[in-house]
Every structure is written in C-alpha cells, then in structure tokens.
C-alpha cells in the first residue's frame, strides 16, 4: 500500500508539472512588431544598436599662454608693429563611422559693433610641423582649406588638436574708440 501511495503521488506530480507547462501563465513573453506581450512574470523585447552613420563631435578652442579666451571670446593681443595676433588650439574628440573634415569660416572682417563702419582684415593660419599654413584671409578669398582627419577602420574615434594663429592686417587707420569683432566658425562634417 505504501508503494502504491508513493506511485500515486509521483503520478499526480508528473501530471501537475505537464499541465503547468502547457498553461498560458507559464509561457514567456513574445515580441511581435511594435507591441510587447508579457507573460506572468516575464517581458521581452529586441535591443538594437545601429552604428551605421554614427557621428558625435565635441570641439573646442583652448587658449595659449599669450592669448586669453575670456567669456567665450579669443582676445587678440596688439603688437608694436600695428597688428594683432592670437594663438589658440583647436581640440576635438569625435566618434564617427567615417573620416571627418574640418571647415573653418568667418562672417567677415573685424568690424565695429552695430555696423558703424570701419573694418580690419584678418587671417587664420594652422601650424603644421612648425610651419604656418594659410587657412583663409578676409583680405582675399574667404574660401577655407578643408582639413581631413582620418579615422582608421575599427577605431571609430579621433582626438587631437591643431595649433592656430590669428593675425590682423595693420590697423593704424582704424578708430581706436571701438572693440572690433568677427565670428570664427568651424563646421565638422563626416564624409
């Protein structure tokens, strides 16, 4: 009799387990398009990460000892030859799936506020191997040299800096009663 009871208990347990596994409450969740079906204690969905065309850029100007950056402005320093100069570094940290291109531009010559008149030409140079290379000059062409920054396949990011020099033309004929300004822009493009 004891063996019979044990056999019956095992048989009932087996039937209970098989019935529970076919019960809808015991099924896991299923992902169907835009909706998530949840079971009694499970929810599931697909997780994807699309890195094709990825492009994140952090770019900034850093001052050198000779040229302060104050309140978001590069403050040029006057020299005894009647021109002004500024030294800054362009720094970047870019995450991209393809190489990037840096394109400098300006809104024009250094001018007085509110369009009062009077302008001072200026030029932007980048330093490469201790040699200054012209990027653009407001006295001539405003077209900017495109600087290509390679990103090696499998790397996915680039960081570095480029020393820049800003030089003005002589300003002896300009009025000394005003603060002259222009906007230096940098566009970053993923190729």
Short mmCIF file of C-alpha atoms in Angstrom, two decimals:
data_model
loop_
_atom_site.label_atom_id
_atom_site.label_comp_id
_atom_site.label_asym_id
_atom_site.label_seq_id
_atom_site.Cartn_x
_atom_site.Cartn_y
_atom_site.Cartn_z
CA UNK A 1 0.00 0.00 0.00
CA UNK A 2 2.80 2.34 0.83
CA UNK A 3 4.38 1.74 -2.58
CA UNK A 4 1.04 2.37 -4.22
CA UNK A 5 0.68 5.75 -2.42
CA UNK A 6 4.18 6.82 -3.44
CA UNK A 7 3.44 5.79 -7.01
CA UNK A 8 0.19 7.82 -6.99
CA UNK A 9 1.93 10.91 -5.54
CA UNK A 10 4.61 10.72 -8.23
CA UNK A 11 1.99 10.24 -10.92
CA UNK A 12 -0.02 13.26 -9.73
CA UNK A 13 3.17 15.36 -9.58
CA UNK A 14 4.09 14.45 -13.16
CA UNK A 15 0.60 15.34 -14.41
CA UNK A 16 0.71 18.63 -12.47
CA UNK A 17 4.04 19.64 -13.99
CA UNK A 18 2.97 18.79 -17.53
CA UNK A 19 -0.30 20.71 -17.06
CA UNK A 20 1.58 23.73 -15.70
CA UNK A 21 3.97 23.83 -18.65
CA UNK A 22 1.02 23.99 -21.08
CA UNK A 23 -0.72 26.70 -19.06
CA UNK A 24 -0.72 30.21 -20.66
CA UNK A 25 0.55 31.74 -17.40
CA UNK A 26 3.75 29.73 -17.61
CA UNK A 27 4.60 30.86 -21.16
CA UNK A 28 7.33 33.50 -21.63
CA UNK A 29 6.75 36.79 -23.40
CA UNK A 30 6.83 37.09 -27.17
CA UNK A 31 7.93 40.09 -29.24
CA UNK A 32 5.51 40.90 -32.05
CA UNK A 33 6.38 44.04 -34.03
CA UNK A 34 5.51 47.21 -32.16
CA UNK A 35 3.90 45.58 -29.11
CA UNK A 36 5.32 43.58 -26.24
CA UNK A 37 3.25 40.70 -24.94
CA UNK A 38 4.05 39.89 -21.34
CA UNK A 39 3.67 36.64 -19.50
CA UNK A 40 3.03 36.17 -15.80
CA UNK A 41 6.49 37.26 -14.74
CA UNK A 42 8.43 37.93 -17.97
CA UNK A 43 8.65 40.72 -20.56
CA UNK A 44 10.88 40.70 -23.60
CA UNK A 45 11.85 42.96 -26.49
CA UNK A 46 14.61 43.27 -29.04
CA UNK A 47 17.52 45.61 -28.27
CA UNK A 48 19.36 47.10 -31.26
CA UNK A 49 22.28 49.45 -31.78
CA UNK A 50 22.70 50.92 -35.26
CA UNK A 51 26.24 52.28 -35.65
CA UNK A 52 25.97 52.99 -39.38
CA UNK A 53 26.43 56.71 -39.94
CA UNK A 54 27.32 57.35 -36.29
CA UNK A 55 28.68 60.88 -35.74
CA UNK A 56 29.26 62.56 -32.36
CA UNK A 57 31.58 65.57 -32.10
CA UNK A 58 32.99 67.56 -29.19
CA UNK A 59 35.08 70.51 -30.41
CA UNK A 60 36.52 73.46 -28.52
CA UNK A 61 39.14 76.23 -28.62
CA UNK A 62 41.82 76.31 -25.93
CA UNK A 63 43.86 79.38 -25.14
CA UNK A 64 47.62 79.53 -25.21
CA UNK A 65 49.51 81.47 -22.55
CA UNK A 66 49.85 84.53 -24.81
CA UNK A 67 46.19 84.66 -25.88
CA UNK A 68 43.42 84.50 -23.32
CA UNK A 69 39.94 83.23 -24.04
CA UNK A 70 37.55 85.28 -21.93
CA UNK A 71 33.76 84.97 -21.88
CA UNK A 72 33.85 82.75 -24.94
CA UNK A 73 35.97 85.21 -26.94
CA UNK A 74 39.51 84.93 -28.26
CA UNK A 75 41.16 88.20 -27.23
CA UNK A 76 43.83 89.22 -29.75
CA UNK A 77 46.95 90.94 -28.43
CA UNK A 78 48.19 94.16 -30.07
CA UNK A 79 51.84 94.30 -31.08
CA UNK A 80 54.21 97.19 -31.70
CA UNK A 81 54.06 96.78 -35.49
CA UNK A 82 50.42 97.89 -35.57
CA UNK A 83 48.90 94.42 -35.97
CA UNK A 84 47.33 91.99 -33.51
CA UNK A 85 47.90 88.29 -33.05
CA UNK A 86 46.31 85.38 -31.24
CA UNK A 87 47.39 81.81 -30.54
CA UNK A 88 44.82 79.12 -29.79
CA UNK A 89 44.45 75.38 -30.14
CA UNK A 90 41.51 73.73 -31.79
CA UNK A 91 40.84 70.47 -29.93
CA UNK A 92 38.42 67.70 -30.81
CA UNK A 93 37.07 64.35 -29.73
CA UNK A 94 34.98 62.79 -32.47
CA UNK A 95 33.27 59.41 -32.62
CA UNK A 96 32.43 58.59 -36.21
CA UNK A 97 31.96 55.65 -38.52
CA UNK A 98 33.84 57.52 -41.27
CA UNK A 99 36.65 60.12 -41.61
CA UNK A 100 35.84 63.73 -40.71
CA UNK A 101 36.55 67.06 -42.37
CA UNK A 102 37.10 70.37 -40.55
CA UNK A 103 35.97 73.50 -42.40
CA UNK A 104 36.75 76.94 -40.98
CA UNK A 105 34.84 80.06 -41.98
CA UNK A 106 34.23 83.60 -40.76
CA UNK A 107 31.40 86.08 -41.01
CA UNK A 108 33.80 88.69 -42.42
CA UNK A 109 36.41 91.22 -41.40
CA UNK A 110 36.84 92.50 -37.85
CA UNK A 111 34.22 95.22 -37.60
CA UNK A 112 32.77 97.76 -35.23
CA UNK A 113 29.57 96.96 -33.40
CA UNK A 114 26.18 97.73 -34.94
CA UNK A 115 27.64 98.25 -38.43
CA UNK A 116 29.09 101.68 -37.65
CA UNK A 117 31.75 101.18 -40.33
CA UNK A 118 35.46 100.57 -40.43
CA UNK A 119 36.90 97.09 -40.80
CA UNK A 120 40.19 95.29 -40.20
CA UNK A 121 41.31 92.32 -42.29
CA UNK A 122 42.46 89.19 -40.52
CA UNK A 123 43.74 85.77 -41.46
CA UNK A 124 43.69 82.31 -39.89
CA UNK A 125 46.70 80.00 -40.08
CA UNK A 126 47.19 76.48 -38.82
CA UNK A 127 50.57 75.32 -37.61
CA UNK A 128 51.88 72.07 -39.04
CA UNK A 129 55.45 70.87 -38.46
CA UNK A 130 56.38 74.32 -37.08
CA UNK A 131 55.19 75.93 -40.33
CA UNK A 132 52.18 78.22 -40.66
CA UNK A 133 49.73 77.33 -43.44
CA UNK A 134 47.06 79.81 -44.50
CA UNK A 135 43.51 78.59 -43.88
CA UNK A 136 41.75 81.76 -45.08
CA UNK A 137 42.28 85.53 -45.29
CA UNK A 138 39.49 88.13 -45.22
CA UNK A 139 41.59 90.42 -47.47
CA UNK A 140 41.32 87.92 -50.30
CA UNK A 141 39.43 84.73 -50.73
CA UNK A 142 37.21 83.63 -47.89
CA UNK A 143 37.28 80.04 -49.08
CA UNK A 144 38.68 77.80 -46.41
CA UNK A 145 41.02 74.89 -46.71
CA UNK A 146 39.26 71.66 -45.77
CA UNK A 147 41.28 69.71 -43.21
CA UNK A 148 40.68 65.98 -43.36
CA UNK A 149 41.03 63.94 -40.20
CA UNK A 150 41.29 60.22 -40.85
CA UNK A 151 39.68 57.64 -38.63
CA UNK A 152 41.19 54.21 -39.01
CA UNK A 153 38.81 51.37 -39.71
CA UNK A 154 37.88 49.64 -36.48
CA UNK A 155 38.95 52.62 -34.36
CA UNK A 156 35.74 54.67 -34.53
CA UNK A 157 37.15 57.78 -32.87
CA UNK A 158 39.65 60.56 -33.32
CA UNK A 159 41.05 63.07 -30.85
CA UNK A 160 43.73 65.67 -31.21
CA UNK A 161 44.41 69.35 -31.63
CA UNK A 162 45.68 71.82 -34.19
CA UNK A 163 47.58 74.97 -33.19
CA UNK A 164 46.02 78.05 -34.81
CA UNK A 165 47.34 81.56 -35.30
CA UNK A 166 45.12 84.58 -35.97
CA UNK A 167 46.83 87.66 -37.45
CA UNK A 168 45.31 91.01 -38.32
CA UNK A 169 46.37 93.39 -41.04
CA UNK A 170 47.77 96.76 -39.85
CA UNK A 171 45.04 98.70 -38.08
CA UNK A 172 46.71 102.14 -37.80
CA UNK A 173 43.95 103.82 -39.85
CA UNK A 174 41.16 102.32 -37.73
CA UNK A 175 39.37 104.26 -35.00
CA UNK A 176 40.66 103.31 -31.55
CA UNK A 177 37.34 104.04 -29.85
CA UNK A 178 35.73 100.68 -30.61
CA UNK A 179 36.00 96.99 -29.93
CA UNK A 180 36.30 95.20 -33.30
CA UNK A 181 34.98 91.67 -33.68
CA UNK A 182 34.21 88.87 -36.10
CA UNK A 183 32.93 85.34 -35.74
CA UNK A 184 35.20 82.37 -36.39
CA UNK A 185 33.17 79.27 -37.23
CA UNK A 186 34.13 75.65 -37.51
CA UNK A 187 31.96 73.07 -39.21
CA UNK A 188 32.69 69.38 -38.80
CA UNK A 189 31.46 67.01 -41.46
CA UNK A 190 31.53 63.22 -41.52
CA UNK A 191 32.46 62.03 -45.01
#
